[in-house]
CSV table of C-alpha atoms in Angstrom, one decimal:
chain,number,residue,atom,x,y,z
A,1,ASN,CA,-6.5,81.3,-6.0
A,2,ALA,CA,-8.0,81.2,-2.4
A,3,GLY,CA,-9.8,84.5,-2.6
A,4,VAL,CA,-11.4,85.1,0.9
A,5,THR,CA,-11.2,82.5,3.3
A,6,GLN,CA,-13.2,82.3,6.4
A,7,THR,CA,-12.8,80.1,9.5
A,8,PRO,CA,-14.5,78.2,10.9
A,9,LYS,CA,-17.3,77.0,8.7
A,10,PHE,CA,-19.5,76.0,11.6
A,11,GLN,CA,-19.5,76.9,15.3
A,12,VAL,CA,-21.9,76.2,18.2
A,13,LEU,CA,-21.7,78.4,21.3
A,14,LYS,CA,-23.4,78.7,24.6
A,15,THR,CA,-24.8,82.0,25.7
A,16,GLY,CA,-22.0,84.2,27.1
A,17,GLN,CA,-19.2,82.5,25.4
A,18,SER,CA,-16.8,84.5,23.4
A,19,MET,CA,-15.1,83.6,20.1
A,20,THR,CA,-13.5,85.2,17.1
A,21,LEU,CA,-14.2,84.6,13.3
A,22,GLN,CA,-11.3,84.8,11.2
A,23,CYS,CA,-11.1,86.1,7.7
A,24,ALA,CA,-8.3,86.5,5.2
A,25,GLN,CA,-8.0,87.7,1.5
A,26,ASP,CA,-5.1,87.2,-0.8
A,27,MET,CA,-6.3,89.6,-3.6
A,28,ASN,CA,-4.5,92.7,-2.0
A,29,HIS,CA,-7.8,94.5,-1.6
A,30,ASN,CA,-8.1,97.5,0.6
A,31,SER,CA,-11.6,97.2,1.8
A,32,MET,CA,-13.0,94.3,4.0
A,33,TYR,CA,-16.5,93.7,5.4
A,34,TRP,CA,-18.5,91.4,7.7
A,35,TYR,CA,-22.1,90.8,7.0
A,36,ARG,CA,-24.6,88.8,8.7
A,37,GLN,CA,-27.4,86.9,6.8
A,38,ASP,CA,-30.7,86.1,8.6
A,39,PRO,CA,-33.9,84.7,6.9
A,40,GLY,CA,-36.0,87.4,5.4
A,41,MET,CA,-33.4,90.1,6.3
A,42,GLY,CA,-30.9,89.8,3.5
A,43,LEU,CA,-27.4,90.7,4.1
A,44,ARG,CA,-26.7,93.4,6.9
A,45,LEU,CA,-23.4,95.1,7.3
A,46,ILE,CA,-21.8,94.6,10.8
A,47,TYR,CA,-18.4,96.4,10.5
A,48,TYR,CA,-16.2,97.4,7.7
A,49,SER,CA,-12.6,98.4,7.1
A,50,ALA,CA,-11.8,100.7,4.2
A,51,SER,CA,-8.1,100.2,4.7
A,52,GLU,CA,-5.5,98.6,7.0
A,53,GLY,CA,-5.8,100.5,10.5
A,54,THR,CA,-9.3,101.7,10.1
A,55,THR,CA,-12.6,100.3,11.0
A,56,ASP,CA,-16.3,101.6,10.9
A,57,LYS,CA,-19.6,100.6,12.2
A,58,GLY,CA,-22.2,99.3,9.8
A,59,GLU,CA,-26.0,98.7,10.3
A,60,VAL,CA,-25.8,96.2,13.0
A,61,PRO,CA,-22.5,96.6,15.1
A,62,ASN,CA,-23.9,95.9,18.6
A,63,GLY,CA,-22.4,93.0,20.3
A,64,TYR,CA,-19.5,92.8,17.9
A,65,ASN,CA,-15.9,94.0,17.7
A,66,VAL,CA,-13.4,93.9,14.8
A,67,SER,CA,-9.7,94.0,14.2
A,68,ARG,CA,-8.0,94.8,10.9
A,69,LEU,CA,-4.8,93.0,11.8
A,70,ASN,CA,-3.1,93.8,8.6
A,71,LYS,CA,-4.2,94.3,4.9
A,72,ARG,CA,-5.0,90.6,4.6
A,73,GLU,CA,-6.9,89.9,7.8
A,74,PHE,CA,-10.1,91.1,9.3
A,75,SER,CA,-11.4,89.4,12.3
A,76,LEU,CA,-14.8,89.6,13.9
A,77,ARG,CA,-15.2,89.0,17.7
A,78,LEU,CA,-18.3,88.1,19.7
A,79,GLU,CA,-17.3,88.9,23.4
A,80,SER,CA,-20.4,87.5,24.9
A,81,ALA,CA,-22.5,85.5,22.6
A,82,ALA,CA,-26.4,85.7,22.5
A,83,PRO,CA,-29.0,83.7,20.8
A,84,SER,CA,-29.7,86.7,18.7
A,85,GLN,CA,-26.4,86.4,17.1
A,86,THR,CA,-27.2,83.1,15.6
A,87,SER,CA,-26.7,83.7,12.0
A,88,VAL,CA,-24.5,83.1,8.9
A,89,TYR,CA,-21.7,85.5,8.8
A,90,PHE,CA,-20.0,86.4,5.6
A,91,CYS,CA,-16.6,88.2,5.2
A,92,ALA,CA,-15.9,90.1,1.9
A,93,SER,CA,-13.4,92.2,0.4
A,94,ARG,CA,-13.1,94.6,-2.6
A,95,GLU,CA,-10.5,96.9,-3.9
A,96,GLY,CA,-12.3,99.9,-2.3
A,97,ALA,CA,-13.7,101.8,-5.4
A,98,LEU,CA,-17.5,102.3,-5.8
A,99,SER,CA,-17.4,100.2,-8.9
A,100,SER,CA,-15.6,97.2,-7.3
A,101,PRO,CA,-17.8,94.2,-6.6
A,102,LEU,CA,-17.5,92.3,-3.4
A,103,HIS,CA,-15.7,89.0,-3.1
A,104,PHE,CA,-17.3,86.8,-0.5
A,105,GLY,CA,-15.9,84.0,1.8
A,106,ASN,CA,-18.0,80.8,2.1
A,107,GLY,CA,-19.6,81.8,5.4
A,108,THR,CA,-19.6,80.8,9.0
A,109,ARG,CA,-22.7,79.2,10.3
A,110,LEU,CA,-22.9,80.2,14.0
A,111,THR,CA,-25.5,78.9,16.4
A,112,VAL,CA,-25.8,80.4,19.8
A,113,THR,CA,-27.9,78.1,22.5
B,1,ALA,CA,-30.6,107.4,2.7
B,2,GLN,CA,-29.6,104.6,0.4
B,3,LYS,CA,-32.1,101.8,0.0
B,4,VAL,CA,-32.6,98.6,-2.2
B,5,THR,CA,-36.0,97.1,-2.4
B,6,GLN,CA,-36.6,93.6,-3.9
B,7,ALA,CA,-40.4,93.4,-3.4
B,8,GLN,CA,-40.6,89.7,-4.6
B,9,THR,CA,-39.6,87.6,-1.7
B,10,GLU,CA,-40.1,84.3,-3.6
B,11,ILE,CA,-40.8,83.3,-7.1
B,12,SER,CA,-41.5,79.9,-8.4
B,13,VAL,CA,-41.5,78.9,-12.1
B,14,VAL,CA,-41.5,75.9,-14.2
B,15,GLU,CA,-38.4,75.1,-16.4
B,16,LYS,CA,-38.1,77.1,-19.6
B,17,GLU,CA,-40.3,79.9,-18.3
B,18,ASP,CA,-38.8,83.5,-18.5
B,19,VAL,CA,-38.7,85.1,-15.2
B,20,THR,CA,-37.8,88.8,-14.0
B,21,LEU,CA,-36.6,89.7,-10.7
B,22,ASP,CA,-37.3,93.2,-9.8
B,23,CYS,CA,-34.9,95.7,-8.0
B,24,VAL,CA,-35.8,99.2,-7.1
B,25,TYR,CA,-33.3,101.5,-5.5
B,26,GLU,CA,-33.1,104.9,-3.7
B,27,THR,CA,-30.1,107.3,-3.6
B,28,ARG,CA,-29.4,111.0,-4.0
B,29,ASP,CA,-26.0,110.3,-5.4
B,30,THR,CA,-25.5,111.0,-9.1
B,31,THR,CA,-22.7,108.6,-9.2
B,32,TYR,CA,-23.3,105.0,-8.0
B,33,TYR,CA,-23.1,101.4,-8.9
B,34,LEU,CA,-25.6,98.7,-8.9
B,35,PHE,CA,-24.8,95.0,-8.7
B,36,TRP,CA,-26.6,91.6,-8.8
B,37,TYR,CA,-25.4,88.5,-6.7
B,38,LYS,CA,-26.5,84.9,-6.9
B,39,GLN,CA,-26.6,82.7,-3.9
B,40,PRO,CA,-27.2,79.1,-4.8
B,41,PRO,CA,-28.4,76.4,-2.3
B,42,SER,CA,-24.7,75.7,-1.6
B,43,GLY,CA,-24.6,79.1,0.2
B,44,GLU,CA,-21.8,81.0,-1.5
B,45,LEU,CA,-22.4,84.5,-3.0
B,46,VAL,CA,-21.4,85.0,-6.6
B,47,PHE,CA,-21.1,88.2,-8.3
B,48,LEU,CA,-23.1,88.4,-11.6
B,49,ILE,CA,-23.0,91.9,-12.9
B,50,ARG,CA,-22.2,95.6,-12.2
B,51,ARG,CA,-23.8,98.7,-13.8
B,52,ASN,CA,-22.7,102.3,-13.3
B,53,SER,CA,-25.2,105.1,-13.1
B,54,PHE,CA,-24.1,106.8,-16.2
B,55,ASP,CA,-24.6,103.9,-18.3
B,56,GLU,CA,-28.3,102.9,-19.1
B,57,GLN,CA,-27.6,100.3,-21.7
B,58,ASN,CA,-29.2,97.0,-21.1
B,59,GLU,CA,-27.0,94.0,-20.9
B,60,ILE,CA,-27.2,90.4,-22.1
B,61,SER,CA,-25.1,87.6,-21.1
B,62,GLY,CA,-26.6,84.2,-22.4
B,63,ARG,CA,-29.9,83.6,-20.8
B,64,TYR,CA,-29.4,86.4,-18.5
B,65,SER,CA,-30.3,90.2,-19.2
B,66,TRP,CA,-30.5,93.3,-17.2
B,67,ASN,CA,-32.7,96.4,-17.7
B,68,PHE,CA,-31.5,99.6,-16.0
B,69,GLN,CA,-33.8,102.4,-16.0
B,70,LYS,CA,-32.8,105.7,-14.1
B,71,SER,CA,-36.2,107.1,-14.6
B,72,THR,CA,-37.9,104.5,-12.5
B,73,SER,CA,-34.8,103.8,-10.3
B,74,SER,CA,-35.0,100.1,-11.4
B,75,PHE,CA,-32.3,97.5,-12.2
B,76,ASN,CA,-34.2,94.4,-13.2
B,77,PHE,CA,-32.8,90.9,-14.0
B,78,THR,CA,-34.5,88.7,-16.5
B,79,ILE,CA,-33.8,84.9,-16.9
B,80,THR,CA,-34.8,83.6,-20.3
B,81,ALA,CA,-35.6,80.0,-20.6
B,82,SER,CA,-35.1,79.2,-17.0
B,83,GLN,CA,-33.3,76.1,-15.8
B,84,VAL,CA,-33.3,74.1,-12.5
B,85,VAL,CA,-29.8,75.3,-11.8
B,86,ASP,CA,-31.1,78.9,-11.8
B,87,SER,CA,-32.7,78.1,-8.5
B,88,ALA,CA,-31.1,80.5,-6.0
B,89,VAL,CA,-31.5,83.6,-3.9
B,90,TYR,CA,-30.8,86.7,-5.9
B,91,PHE,CA,-29.6,89.8,-4.2
B,92,CYS,CA,-29.6,93.4,-5.8
B,93,ALA,CA,-27.1,95.9,-4.2
B,94,LEU,CA,-26.3,99.6,-4.4
B,95,SER,CA,-22.8,100.9,-4.0
B,96,VAL,CA,-22.5,104.6,-2.9
B,97,THR,CA,-20.3,107.0,-0.9
B,98,PRO,CA,-21.9,108.2,2.5
B,99,PRO,CA,-23.0,111.9,2.5
B,100,GLN,CA,-20.2,112.9,4.9
B,101,GLY,CA,-17.5,111.3,2.9
B,102,GLY,CA,-15.8,108.2,4.4
B,103,SER,CA,-15.8,104.8,2.8
B,104,GLU,CA,-18.1,103.5,0.2
B,105,LYS,CA,-20.0,100.4,1.0
B,106,LEU,CA,-22.7,98.2,-0.5
B,107,VAL,CA,-26.3,98.2,0.6
B,108,PHE,CA,-28.2,95.0,-0.2
B,109,GLY,CA,-31.9,94.2,-1.0
B,110,LYS,CA,-33.4,91.4,1.0
B,111,GLY,CA,-33.2,89.0,-1.9
B,112,THR,CA,-35.6,87.1,-4.0
B,113,LYS,CA,-35.6,83.3,-3.8
B,114,LEU,CA,-36.2,81.8,-7.2
B,115,THR,CA,-37.2,78.2,-7.5
B,116,VAL,CA,-37.3,76.7,-10.9
B,117,ASN,CA,-39.2,73.3,-11.0
B,118,PRO,CA,-38.5,70.7,-13.6
């Protein structure tokens, strides 16, 4: 049971470079999420997708784009990385109902120099 | 607007002490769910418990217990006889449907870092 798989686990970028964080879930969940975690800020929602083909902005979407490629996969793209995007990124999924808990990936630690 | 406040940024206790982590939430919804997650030093986020807005029964699971009080909008988490392995960051979260419809999502508190010393 893989659950939610994120790649890569670590990444170092230079300012202005682009990259895509990959996320896949094998639980047949409808909803998928991208959060970033910064010291003292908790978990902040970047984007989410309630179902295949739909995406919505969260609390901190600027500088990011997402793609819900299919039901399993939800990618996060940084077009032009900035030092302010240095963070730990978590992908998560859940069935979609209010009562469903989130299942998280193990995170991607991104450093932008 | 929905909000979750965990006023305790860091707590440090000695092993075997009891410790309570506070969580206060804000929402105008009548139907909502509250969650607690644990993030140990290894970094993964682990789901601990869920409680719906219509069920105010307290819950106990081993050394863990949760006290949900709608009157004070609180969902506090108590660890009895704490152990070093309980050292982690604990997050409280609120699940609601946005007022204009759309998709439900989770709002997290900023977390409480618990350190249990031997």
